[in-house]
Short mmCIF file of C-alpha atoms in Angstrom, two decimals:
data_model
loop_
_atom_site.label_atom_id
_atom_site.label_comp_id
_atom_site.label_asym_id
_atom_site.label_seq_id
_atom_site.Cartn_x
_atom_site.Cartn_y
_atom_site.Cartn_z
CA UNK G 1 0.00 0.00 0.00
CA UNK G 2 3.00 2.27 -0.37
CA UNK G 3 2.27 5.45 -2.26
CA UNK G 4 4.60 7.66 -4.21
CA UNK G 5 5.07 11.22 -2.97
CA UNK G 6 6.24 13.42 -5.80
CA UNK G 7 7.70 16.84 -4.95
CA UNK G 8 6.64 19.25 -7.64
CA UNK G 9 7.33 22.95 -7.12
CA UNK G 10 8.92 25.79 -9.00
CA UNK G 11 9.37 29.41 -7.96
CA UNK G 12 6.59 31.86 -8.66
CA UNK G 13 6.10 35.55 -7.91
CA UNK G 14 2.39 35.64 -8.79
CA UNK G 15 0.40 37.17 -5.94
CA UNK G 16 -3.28 37.98 -5.55
CA UNK G 17 -5.11 40.43 -3.28
CA UNK G 18 -7.18 39.19 -0.41
CA UNK G 19 -10.68 38.10 -1.38
CA UNK G 20 -13.64 36.02 -0.47
CA UNK G 21 -13.09 33.16 1.91
CA UNK G 22 -15.19 30.03 2.14
CA UNK G 23 -15.23 27.27 4.67
CA UNK G 24 -16.78 23.82 4.86
CA UNK G 25 -19.90 22.24 6.30
CA UNK G 26 -19.63 19.54 8.92
CA UNK G 27 -20.80 15.96 8.65
CA UNK G 28 -24.07 14.87 10.11
CA UNK G 29 -24.05 12.05 12.60
CA UNK G 30 -26.76 10.28 14.52
CA UNK G 31 -25.33 9.35 17.88
CA UNK G 32 -27.01 8.46 21.16
CA UNK G 33 -30.47 8.98 19.70
CA UNK G 34 -30.14 12.55 18.51
CA UNK G 35 -29.03 14.28 15.34
CA UNK G 36 -25.96 16.41 15.79
CA UNK G 37 -24.07 18.59 13.38
CA UNK G 38 -20.40 19.35 13.76
CA UNK G 39 -19.63 22.70 12.21
CA UNK G 40 -16.67 24.85 11.33
CA UNK G 41 -16.97 28.32 9.76
CA UNK G 42 -19.17 28.15 6.68
CA UNK G 43 -19.17 30.48 3.69
CA UNK G 44 -21.82 31.00 1.04
CA UNK G 45 -19.64 29.66 -1.79
CA UNK G 46 -19.02 26.35 -0.03
CA UNK G 47 -22.61 25.94 1.12
CA UNK G 48 -24.00 26.19 -2.39
CA UNK G 49 -21.27 23.95 -3.76
CA UNK G 50 -22.45 21.07 -1.59
CA UNK G 51 -24.77 18.31 -2.43
CA UNK G 52 -27.17 17.46 -5.23
CA UNK G 53 -27.79 21.13 -4.75
CA UNK G 54 -24.05 21.03 -4.76
CA UNK G 55 -23.51 19.94 -8.27
CA UNK G 56 -26.82 21.31 -9.54
CA UNK G 57 -26.62 24.82 -8.10
CA UNK G 58 -24.68 26.26 -11.00
CA UNK G 59 -26.06 23.80 -13.55
CA UNK G 60 -29.63 23.82 -14.54
CA UNK G 61 -29.89 22.01 -17.82
CA UNK G 62 -27.01 19.87 -20.76
CA UNK G 63 -26.28 18.06 -24.35
CA UNK G 64 -25.35 14.44 -25.13
CA UNK G 65 -25.30 11.99 -27.94
CA UNK G 66 -25.46 8.27 -27.33
CA UNK G 67 -22.85 6.03 -28.91
CA UNK G 68 -20.68 8.85 -30.26
CA UNK G 69 -20.39 10.94 -27.07
CA UNK G 70 -19.36 14.20 -28.72
CA UNK G 71 -20.86 17.65 -29.11
CA UNK G 72 -21.84 16.74 -32.66
CA UNK G 73 -24.96 14.66 -33.38
CA UNK G 74 -24.56 10.95 -34.00
CA UNK G 75 -26.71 11.19 -37.06
CA UNK G 76 -30.11 12.30 -38.35
CA UNK G 77 -33.32 11.47 -36.55
CA UNK G 78 -33.97 10.66 -32.92
CA UNK G 79 -31.23 9.75 -30.43
CA UNK G 80 -30.43 6.07 -30.48
CA UNK G 81 -31.84 3.82 -27.73
CA UNK G 82 -29.51 3.20 -24.80
CA UNK G 83 -28.52 -0.18 -23.40
CA UNK G 84 -27.22 0.07 -19.85
CA UNK G 85 -24.63 -2.12 -18.17
CA UNK G 86 -26.15 -4.47 -15.58
CA UNK G 87 -24.60 -3.69 -12.17
CA UNK G 88 -25.55 -7.12 -10.83
CA UNK G 89 -23.33 -8.73 -13.47
CA UNK G 90 -20.23 -6.84 -12.31
CA UNK G 91 -17.58 -8.29 -9.95
CA UNK G 92 -17.55 -7.08 -6.36
CA UNK G 93 -14.78 -6.95 -3.81
CA UNK G 94 -12.18 -8.58 -6.09
CA UNK G 95 -10.34 -5.54 -7.48
CA UNK G 96 -7.95 -3.55 -5.33
CA UNK G 97 -8.86 -0.08 -4.12
CA UNK G 98 -6.72 2.34 -6.15
CA UNK G 99 -4.68 4.79 -4.08
CA UNK G 100 -4.28 8.21 -5.73
CA UNK G 101 -0.77 9.43 -6.38
CA UNK G 102 0.23 12.04 -3.83
CA UNK G 103 1.99 15.26 -4.79
CA UNK G 104 4.08 17.03 -2.14
CA UNK G 105 2.69 20.58 -2.05
CA UNK G 106 4.21 21.48 1.31
CA UNK G 107 6.84 23.83 -0.11
CA UNK G 108 6.33 27.20 -1.84
CA UNK G 109 6.15 27.05 -5.61
CA UNK G 110 3.86 26.47 -8.56
CA UNK G 111 2.30 23.11 -9.40
CA UNK G 112 0.88 22.44 -12.85
CA UNK G 113 -2.08 20.10 -13.20
CA UNK G 114 -3.69 19.45 -16.56
CA UNK G 115 -7.23 18.33 -17.34
CA UNK G 116 -6.92 15.59 -19.93
CA UNK G 117 -8.85 12.69 -21.40
CA UNK G 118 -7.77 9.13 -20.65
CA UNK G 119 -8.86 5.53 -21.00
CA UNK G 120 -9.16 3.92 -17.56
CA UNK G 121 -10.34 0.57 -16.25
CA UNK G 122 -12.97 1.10 -13.57
CA UNK G 123 -13.42 -2.58 -12.71
CA UNK G 124 -16.14 -3.21 -15.31
CA UNK G 125 -16.42 -6.33 -17.47
CA UNK G 126 -18.57 -7.39 -20.42
CA UNK G 127 -20.83 -10.45 -20.63
CA UNK G 128 -17.76 -12.64 -21.26
CA UNK G 129 -15.85 -11.30 -18.29
CA UNK G 130 -13.49 -9.24 -20.46
CA UNK G 131 -12.46 -5.81 -19.13
CA UNK G 132 -14.36 -2.78 -20.38
CA UNK G 133 -12.22 0.35 -20.58
CA UNK G 134 -13.96 3.67 -19.94
CA UNK G 135 -13.16 7.08 -21.41
CA UNK G 136 -12.83 9.56 -18.55
CA UNK G 137 -11.52 13.03 -17.85
CA UNK G 138 -8.95 13.46 -15.14
CA UNK G 139 -6.12 15.54 -13.77
CA UNK G 140 -2.44 14.82 -14.25
CA UNK G 141 0.95 16.49 -14.31
CA UNK G 142 2.52 17.43 -17.65
CA UNK G 143 3.91 14.32 -19.30
CA UNK G 144 1.83 12.02 -17.11
CA UNK G 145 -1.41 10.20 -17.87
CA UNK G 146 -4.40 11.89 -16.28
CA UNK G 147 -6.28 9.86 -13.67
CA UNK G 148 -9.75 9.77 -12.21
CA UNK G 149 -9.74 10.81 -9.45
CA UNK G 150 -6.80 13.18 -9.83
CA UNK G 151 -3.63 13.08 -7.73
CA UNK G 152 -3.87 14.07 -4.06
CA UNK G 153 -2.18 17.35 -3.19
CA UNK G 154 -0.64 17.33 0.30
CA UNK G 155 -0.14 20.89 1.53
CA UNK G 156 0.88 22.48 4.83
CA UNK G 157 -0.85 25.27 6.72
CA UNK G 158 1.07 28.54 6.54
CA UNK G 159 2.83 27.66 3.28
CA UNK G 160 1.33 29.43 0.29
CA UNK G 161 1.40 27.58 -3.02
CA UNK G 162 0.31 28.36 -6.56
CA UNK G 163 -1.60 26.14 -8.98
CA UNK G 164 -1.70 26.40 -12.74
CA UNK G 165 -4.79 24.47 -13.86
CA UNK G 166 -4.59 23.79 -17.61
CA UNK G 167 -7.40 22.60 -19.89
CA UNK G 168 -5.84 20.06 -22.26
CA UNK G 169 -9.01 18.18 -23.15
CA UNK G 170 -9.29 17.07 -26.78
CA UNK G 171 -11.23 19.36 -29.12
CA UNK G 172 -14.01 16.81 -29.41
CA UNK G 173 -16.78 18.35 -27.34
CA UNK G 174 -18.19 16.90 -24.16
CA UNK G 175 -18.26 13.25 -23.14
CA UNK G 176 -21.80 13.76 -21.88
CA UNK G 177 -24.99 15.52 -23.06
CA UNK G 178 -25.04 19.29 -22.52
CA UNK G 179 -28.32 21.14 -22.14
CA UNK G 180 -27.58 24.55 -23.63
CA UNK G 181 -30.93 26.01 -22.58
CA UNK G 182 -29.36 26.62 -19.17
CA UNK G 183 -27.48 29.65 -17.97
CA UNK G 184 -24.13 28.07 -18.64
CA UNK G 185 -20.52 28.79 -19.61
CA UNK G 186 -21.29 29.45 -23.26
CA UNK G 187 -18.46 30.77 -25.42
CA UNK G 188 -19.43 32.66 -28.54
CA UNK G 189 -16.04 32.53 -30.24
CA UNK G 190 -15.06 28.98 -29.13
CA UNK G 191 -18.38 27.13 -29.02
CA UNK G 192 -19.10 23.64 -27.78
CA UNK G 193 -20.22 22.56 -31.26
CA UNK G 194 -16.63 23.09 -32.42
CA UNK G 195 -15.28 20.91 -29.62
CA UNK G 196 -14.46 23.55 -27.00
CA UNK G 197 -15.27 22.65 -23.38
CA UNK G 198 -15.26 25.21 -20.54
CA UNK G 199 -13.65 24.14 -17.26
CA UNK G 200 -12.50 25.79 -14.04
CA UNK G 201 -11.21 24.21 -10.83
CA UNK G 202 -12.53 25.07 -7.37
CA UNK G 203 -10.72 24.11 -4.15
CA UNK G 204 -13.69 23.11 -2.02
CA UNK G 205 -13.51 24.20 1.62
CA UNK G 206 -10.41 26.36 1.26
CA UNK G 207 -9.82 29.98 2.23
CA UNK G 208 -8.66 31.56 -1.03
CA UNK G 209 -8.62 34.97 -2.76
CA UNK G 210 -11.69 35.51 -4.93
CA UNK G 211 -9.65 35.51 -8.12
CA UNK G 212 -8.38 32.02 -7.26
CA UNK G 213 -11.71 30.60 -6.15
CA UNK G 214 -12.62 28.85 -9.38
CA UNK G 215 -15.94 30.68 -9.53
CA UNK G 216 -18.46 29.43 -12.13
CA UNK G 217 -17.80 32.36 -14.50
CA UNK G 218 -13.99 32.05 -14.22
CA UNK G 219 -14.07 29.24 -16.77
CA UNK G 220 -11.74 28.83 -19.73
CA UNK G 221 -11.69 26.55 -22.75
CA UNK G 222 -8.77 24.48 -24.06
CA UNK G 223 -5.44 26.35 -23.88
CA UNK G 224 -7.26 29.47 -22.56
CA UNK G 225 -8.66 30.04 -26.05
CA UNK G 226 -11.79 31.59 -24.55
CA UNK G 227 -12.39 32.88 -21.02
CA UNK G 228 -15.39 33.57 -18.82
CA UNK G 229 -16.31 37.11 -17.76
CA UNK G 230 -14.85 36.66 -14.25
CA UNK G 231 -11.57 35.08 -15.37
CA UNK G 232 -8.56 36.77 -13.69
CA UNK G 233 -5.42 34.69 -13.97
CA UNK G 234 -3.98 31.40 -15.11
CA UNK G 235 -2.17 31.05 -11.77
CA UNK G 236 -4.19 30.42 -8.62
CA UNK G 237 -2.96 31.35 -5.14
CA UNK G 238 -3.75 29.05 -2.22
CA UNK G 239 -2.63 30.70 1.06
CA UNK G 240 -3.34 27.57 3.17
CA UNK G 241 -4.16 29.88 6.09
CA UNK G 242 -6.52 27.55 7.94
CA UNK G 243 -6.45 24.51 10.18
CA UNK G 244 -5.66 21.05 8.83
CA UNK G 245 -8.61 19.64 6.90
CA UNK G 246 -9.66 17.22 4.18
CA UNK G 247 -10.41 19.40 1.16
CA UNK G 248 -11.11 18.48 -2.43
CA UNK G 249 -10.76 20.14 -5.80
CA UNK G 250 -13.31 19.77 -8.56
CA UNK G 251 -14.56 21.42 -11.69
CA UNK G 252 -16.98 24.32 -11.13
CA UNK G 253 -17.87 25.65 -14.59
CA UNK G 254 -21.25 27.34 -14.86
CA UNK G 255 -23.93 24.91 -16.03
CA UNK G 256 -21.38 22.11 -16.44
CA UNK G 257 -20.24 21.32 -12.90
CA UNK G 258 -22.25 18.12 -12.56
CA UNK G 259 -21.08 16.83 -15.95
CA UNK G 260 -17.42 17.73 -15.64
CA UNK G 261 -17.22 16.20 -12.16
CA UNK G 262 -19.13 13.15 -13.37
CA UNK G 263 -16.60 12.76 -16.20
CA UNK G 264 -13.85 12.56 -13.57
CA UNK G 265 -12.60 16.08 -12.77
CA UNK G 266 -12.07 15.83 -9.01
CA UNK G 267 -9.35 15.01 -6.51
CA UNK G 268 -8.25 15.36 -2.86
CA UNK G 269 -6.31 18.19 -1.22
CA UNK G 270 -5.05 17.19 2.24
CA UNK G 271 -4.03 20.19 4.33
CA UNK G 272 -1.74 19.41 7.28
CA UNK G 273 -0.68 21.60 10.19
CA UNK G 274 1.61 21.20 13.21
CA UNK G 275 -1.21 19.89 15.37
CA UNK G 276 -2.35 17.23 12.89
CA UNK G 277 1.24 16.12 12.34
CA UNK G 278 1.81 15.93 16.10
CA UNK G 279 -1.20 13.61 16.44
CA UNK G 280 0.30 11.28 13.85
CA UNK G 281 3.87 11.50 15.17
CA UNK G 282 2.74 10.65 18.70
CA UNK G 283 0.57 7.73 17.55
CA UNK G 284 -2.79 9.27 18.41
CA UNK G 285 -3.94 8.98 14.79
CA UNK G 286 -2.75 6.61 12.07
CA UNK G 287 -0.48 7.96 9.35
CA UNK G 288 1.62 6.79 6.43
CA UNK G 289 0.17 3.70 4.75
CA UNK G 290 -2.51 3.58 7.45
CA UNK G 291 -4.06 6.84 6.25
CA UNK G 292 -6.18 6.55 3.10
CA UNK G 293 -8.37 8.96 1.14
CA UNK G 294 -11.42 7.48 -0.58
CA UNK G 295 -14.03 9.23 -2.73
CA UNK G 296 -17.38 7.45 -3.07
CA UNK G 297 -19.34 8.12 -6.26
CA UNK G 298 -22.30 6.55 -8.01
CA UNK G 299 -22.19 6.13 -11.77
CA UNK G 300 -24.07 4.43 -14.59
CA UNK G 301 -22.65 2.97 -17.77
CA UNK G 302 -23.69 1.91 -21.24
CA UNK G 303 -23.29 -1.74 -22.12
CA UNK G 304 -19.90 -0.98 -23.70
CA UNK G 305 -18.60 0.51 -20.43
CA UNK G 306 -18.91 4.21 -21.23
CA UNK G 307 -20.21 6.81 -18.79
CA UNK G 308 -23.95 7.32 -18.99
CA UNK G 309 -25.85 10.39 -17.80
CA UNK G 310 -29.56 10.50 -18.75
CA UNK G 311 -30.63 13.51 -20.81
CA UNK G 312 -32.90 12.61 -23.71
CA UNK G 313 -36.63 12.18 -23.22
CA UNK G 314 -36.65 8.38 -23.46
CA UNK G 315 -33.40 7.84 -21.56
CA UNK G 316 -33.92 5.49 -18.60
CA UNK G 317 -33.24 6.68 -15.06
CA UNK G 318 -30.99 3.98 -13.53
CA UNK G 319 -32.59 1.76 -10.90
CA UNK G 320 -36.13 2.80 -11.82
CA UNK G 321 -38.73 2.29 -14.51
CA UNK G 322 -38.85 6.04 -15.19
CA UNK G 323 -37.36 7.99 -18.07
CA UNK G 324 -36.17 11.57 -18.37
CA UNK G 325 -39.54 12.46 -19.86
CA UNK G 326 -41.18 11.48 -16.58
CA UNK G 327 -39.25 14.11 -14.60
CA UNK G 328 -38.85 16.90 -17.16
CA UNK G 329 -42.05 18.84 -18.00
CA UNK G 330 -43.47 18.59 -21.51
CA UNK G 331 -43.19 22.38 -21.77
CA UNK G 332 -39.42 21.93 -22.09
CA UNK G 333 -39.84 19.77 -25.20
CA UNK G 334 -42.55 22.03 -26.60
CA UNK G 335 -40.07 24.91 -26.43
CA UNK G 336 -36.89 23.08 -27.49
CA UNK G 337 -37.98 20.05 -29.51
CA UNK G 338 -38.70 16.44 -28.60
CA UNK G 339 -35.06 15.45 -29.15
CA UNK G 340 -33.53 18.19 -27.01
CA UNK G 341 -31.29 16.97 -24.15
CA UNK G 342 -32.33 18.15 -20.70
CA UNK G 343 -30.82 18.13 -17.24
CA UNK G 344 -32.66 16.09 -14.62
CA UNK G 345 -33.60 17.21 -11.09
CA UNK G 346 -31.36 14.56 -9.51
CA UNK G 347 -29.14 11.74 -10.69
CA UNK G 348 -28.73 8.37 -8.96
CA UNK G 349 -26.36 5.86 -10.52
CA UNK G 350 -26.56 2.07 -10.14
CA UNK G 351 -22.82 1.39 -9.77
CA UNK G 352 -20.76 2.44 -6.74
CA UNK G 353 -17.15 3.46 -7.37
CA UNK G 354 -14.49 4.21 -4.77
CA UNK G 355 -11.42 6.04 -6.09
CA UNK G 356 -12.61 5.18 -9.58
CA UNK G 357 -13.02 1.42 -9.00
CA UNK G 358 -16.37 -0.37 -8.82
CA UNK G 359 -16.93 -2.07 -5.46
CA UNK G 360 -13.23 -2.48 -4.59
CA UNK G 361 -11.47 -4.43 -1.87
CA UNK G 362 -8.76 -3.21 0.47
CA UNK G 363 -6.52 -5.63 2.35
CA UNK G 364 -5.98 -4.26 5.85
CA UNK G 365 -3.99 -5.26 8.88
CA UNK G 366 -5.71 -6.12 12.16
CA UNK G 367 -5.24 -2.60 13.50
CA UNK G 368 -6.20 1.04 13.02
CA UNK G 369 -6.67 3.02 9.80
CA UNK G 370 -7.79 6.59 9.21
CA UNK G 371 -9.99 7.12 6.15
CA UNK G 372 -10.68 10.50 4.61
CA UNK G 373 -14.10 9.79 3.10
CA UNK G 374 -15.60 12.09 0.47
CA UNK G 375 -19.04 11.86 -1.07
CA UNK G 376 -18.35 12.94 -4.64
CA UNK G 377 -21.76 11.88 -5.95
CA UNK G 378 -24.17 14.16 -7.77
CA UNK G 379 -27.27 13.75 -5.59
CA UNK G 380 -26.90 10.58 -3.54
CA UNK G 381 -26.75 10.67 0.27
CA UNK G 382 -25.05 7.70 1.92
CA UNK G 383 -26.01 6.27 5.29
CA UNK G 384 -22.89 4.28 6.09
CA UNK G 385 -22.48 1.34 8.44
CA UNK G 386 -20.26 -1.73 8.66
CA UNK G 387 -21.35 -5.32 8.11
CA UNK G 388 -19.60 -6.40 11.33
CA UNK G 389 -20.43 -4.49 14.55
CA UNK G 390 -17.24 -5.85 16.14
CA UNK G 391 -15.29 -3.08 14.36
CA UNK G 392 -14.83 0.14 16.31
CA UNK G 393 -15.11 3.49 14.55
CA UNK G 394 -14.22 6.99 15.73
CA UNK G 395 -15.18 10.21 13.97
CA UNK G 396 -12.14 12.50 14.21
CA UNK G 397 -12.73 15.15 11.54
CA UNK G 398 -15.33 16.80 9.31
CA UNK G 399 -15.31 19.28 6.42
CA UNK G 400 -13.63 22.10 8.31
CA UNK G 401 -11.00 20.04 10.09
CA UNK G 402 -10.43 18.00 13.23
CA UNK G 403 -13.17 17.74 15.83
CA UNK G 404 -12.32 19.09 19.30
CA UNK G 405 -12.55 15.53 20.64
CA UNK G 406 -12.84 12.17 18.93
CA UNK G 407 -16.35 10.71 19.00
CA UNK G 408 -17.03 6.99 19.06
CA UNK G 409 -19.55 6.08 16.36
CA UNK G 410 -19.35 2.28 16.60
CA UNK G 411 -18.33 0.70 19.91
CA UNK G 412 -17.27 -2.70 18.56
CA UNK G 413 -19.31 -4.74 21.05
CA UNK G 414 -20.69 -7.05 18.35
CA UNK G 415 -24.21 -5.61 18.55
CA UNK G 416 -25.62 -3.24 15.92
CA UNK G 417 -27.06 -0.44 18.03
CA UNK G 418 -28.86 2.84 17.45
CA UNK G 419 -26.60 5.61 16.21
CA UNK G 420 -23.91 3.32 14.80
CA UNK G 421 -23.85 4.86 11.34
CA UNK G 422 -22.86 8.04 9.53
CA UNK G 423 -24.77 10.19 7.05
CA UNK G 424 -22.62 11.55 4.23
CA UNK G 425 -24.15 14.21 1.97
CA UNK G 426 -22.82 15.11 -1.50
CA UNK G 427 -19.66 17.17 -1.11
CA UNK G 428 -19.19 16.18 2.56
CA UNK G 429 -15.91 14.93 3.94
CA UNK G 430 -15.41 12.98 7.16
CA UNK G 431 -12.29 11.57 8.78
CA UNK G 432 -12.94 8.20 10.43
CA UNK G 433 -10.63 5.81 12.27
CA UNK G 434 -11.62 2.15 11.92
CA UNK G 435 -10.18 -0.36 14.40
CA UNK G 436 -9.97 -3.83 12.83
CA UNK G 437 -8.11 -5.41 15.78
CA UNK G 438 -11.05 -7.10 17.53
CA UNK G 439 -10.71 -10.83 18.11
CA UNK G 440 -14.19 -11.61 16.78
CA UNK G 441 -14.09 -9.51 13.62
CA UNK G 442 -15.05 -11.30 10.41
CA UNK G 443 -12.18 -11.85 7.94
CA UNK G 444 -14.06 -9.68 5.43
CA UNK G 445 -16.00 -6.56 6.45
CA UNK G 446 -18.16 -4.58 4.05
CA UNK G 447 -18.83 -0.86 4.16
CA UNK G 448 -22.58 -0.74 3.55
CA UNK G 449 -25.05 1.93 2.48
CA UNK G 450 -28.54 1.94 3.97
CA UNK G 451 -29.45 5.32 2.49
CA UNK G 452 -32.10 5.86 -0.18
CA UNK G 453 -31.67 3.53 -3.14
CA UNK G 454 -32.81 5.72 -6.05
CA UNK G 455 -34.49 8.79 -4.58
CA UNK G 456 -33.59 11.93 -2.61
CA UNK G 457 -32.69 11.78 1.08
CA UNK G 458 -35.57 13.17 3.15
CA UNK G 459 -34.01 12.78 6.58
CA UNK G 460 -33.93 10.09 9.23
CA UNK G 461 -36.99 8.57 10.87
CA UNK G 462 -35.18 7.32 13.95
CA UNK G 463 -31.87 6.54 15.65
CA UNK G 464 -31.68 3.14 13.94
CA UNK G 465 -30.94 4.81 10.60
CA UNK G 466 -34.39 4.24 9.13
CA UNK G 467 -35.38 6.77 6.50
CA UNK G 468 -38.01 9.47 6.67
CA UNK G 469 -40.51 10.27 3.94
CA UNK G 470 -41.18 6.61 3.12
CA UNK G 471 -37.90 6.48 1.20
CA UNK G 472 -36.84 2.98 0.15
CA UNK G 473 -33.50 2.09 1.71
CA UNK G 474 -30.78 0.24 -0.13
CA UNK G 475 -29.86 -3.21 1.14
CA UNK G 476 -26.74 -5.32 0.71
CA UNK G 477 -28.58 -7.16 -2.08
CA UNK G 478 -28.91 -3.92 -4.06
CA UNK G 479 -26.06 -2.69 -6.26
CA UNK G 480 -25.97 0.60 -4.33
CA UNK G 481 -26.22 -1.05 -0.91
CA UNK G 482 -22.53 -2.00 -0.84
CA UNK G 483 -19.60 0.39 -1.08
CA UNK G 484 -16.41 -1.66 -0.66
CA UNK G 485 -14.83 -4.45 1.36
CA UNK G 486 -12.01 -4.60 3.90
CA UNK G 487 -10.23 -7.97 3.97
CA UNK G 488 -8.19 -8.48 7.12
CA UNK G 489 -4.78 -9.92 6.37
CA UNK G 490 -3.07 -11.21 9.56
CA UNK G 491 0.32 -11.16 7.81
CA UNK G 492 0.28 -7.36 7.49
CA UNK G 493 1.94 -5.26 10.18
CA UNK G 494 -0.73 -3.57 12.27
CA UNK G 495 -0.75 -0.06 13.72
CA UNK G 496 -2.32 0.61 17.12
CA UNK G 497 -3.45 4.23 17.41
CA UNK G 498 -4.22 5.60 20.86
CA UNK G 499 -7.32 7.55 19.81
CA UNK G 500 -10.44 6.68 21.76
CA UNK G 501 -13.76 8.29 22.60
CA UNK G 502 -13.12 11.79 23.93
CA UNK G 503 -9.46 12.06 22.90
CA UNK G 504 -8.58 15.73 22.49
CA UNK G 505 -7.72 16.42 18.86
CA UNK G 506 -8.01 20.19 18.42
CA UNK G 507 -7.19 21.93 21.72
CA UNK G 508 -7.74 25.37 20.19
CA UNK G 509 -11.10 24.53 18.63
CA UNK G 510 -13.69 27.30 19.02
CA UNK G 511 -17.37 26.53 18.57
CA UNK G 512 -18.62 29.60 16.73
CA UNK G 513 -22.26 29.17 17.80
CA UNK G 514 -21.52 28.72 21.51
CA UNK G 515 -23.51 30.92 23.90
CA UNK G 516 -21.59 30.43 27.13
CA UNK G 517 -23.25 33.30 29.02
CA UNK G 518 -26.80 32.45 28.01
CA UNK G 519 -27.65 35.82 26.49
CA UNK G 520 -28.91 34.32 23.26
CA UNK G 521 -26.01 35.71 21.23
CA UNK G 522 -23.22 33.52 19.85
CA UNK G 523 -19.90 34.30 21.49
CA UNK G 524 -18.18 34.42 18.12
CA UNK G 525 -20.43 37.33 17.11
CA UNK G 526 -19.94 39.83 19.95
CA UNK G 527 -17.88 38.05 22.54
CA UNK G 528 -19.15 36.71 25.85
CA UNK G 529 -18.98 38.33 29.24
CA UNK G 530 -17.05 36.41 31.84
CA UNK G 531 -19.62 37.45 34.44
CA UNK G 532 -21.90 34.86 35.98
CA UNK G 533 -25.30 34.42 34.36
CA UNK G 534 -27.40 34.15 37.54
CA UNK G 535 -30.90 35.50 38.06
CA UNK G 536 -29.65 38.66 39.83
CA UNK G 537 -28.11 40.06 36.66
#
């Protein structure tokens, strides 16, 4: 499980003025019979970048052509019927979890990452068991093959770096259908019909100058041949002036975010600081090969293994008997034609990928691992639990960074109890330590999803993880009810972290909504009096 760390930095004098900052939302957890929300500072940009709202906020409607997958029509007449890949015919828990390459971004300098097209095996096979290779978009360094997800950038708080994001996609249009009736990143001089695709990269959860935010109108087409109205510079400045946190970068182009991310344009950005490094160096938290980032995403595929995103009126919605025409009003087709591609209110795929591999397996030692989990799906909420309640789990971090104290989520007593699960919304990140050292743990443990199978999340009905709004929950028999598997290998060297319930992780943590003097005003707003709050005051 060793991973290559590649230093990649060159001097740069590009500086930007201070601008808008944005933070991250916390993860939701149901623990001890009540819903809690762990929060760090939240900014408007990050809030609206989250979730199915996340990837739909800047996108309203798209364009797509089955079997040719370009901006140009496949031929005259109606779009061709689509045959989807059967998720139940795909192998599970036999292919290794891919570990993204890590790039050392802890020193000042400029890193170049290019958006490129690549052919990648996502663990899919045809009816004869032969591998199906999928065309994806990804990020990669110059001279390197792009990957989905992109390489993980490992940065350090207090060390400013610069990123040059380059659009090197082929001039072949989009991989997926684009609904151009939306307010979207349309270029008059370099249009989509000529193969030009707008992109822009946003560092989700980071404090950055506005000009480096990757705002929806800061887009640019291949080789900067056309630029959005808010475009400022080819070089982005990331001050890294916040606490350690699990961040992620993803495309953010107006009206195209959901499609560009779906095609593969996303990756991790792990921000360290002295405190987080101290926790690893003193054995409180796992590090090195015992620390793994994993992005969970749902996808659908055509029978030949290509990415599928429903858009045309008769396109099937995966996992259901509905079509796009059932969720898009007829008025859209009256105005734009029966064969016009349209965005859909939500998208739920029928295959689950982790780090770009369908239902992977990870061999683990009988010890502790920290996982940086990201929900990179378009609309799907996950309600995560483990197949074996003998495994202990501690929540140690959320979107904005480390929690003040570790919180036990699963106590490992062998009994599945109320509250022993986690809810992960689109765009959310959580840091979880799993302890696989228990004597009674099964040799193979699955990470399961008991969230809604093919419909929006409407909340929880109770502390057992049951769903509100009569939503139908996924089960382990459903394609979307399983995420991945951990296979315990007793021959692997184990790491024993000292973290337990209540372990102090962020001694300087400040709860911004705390009202310690009971005056109804958050201390972070006006400050709190140190005076006693008795009835005589």
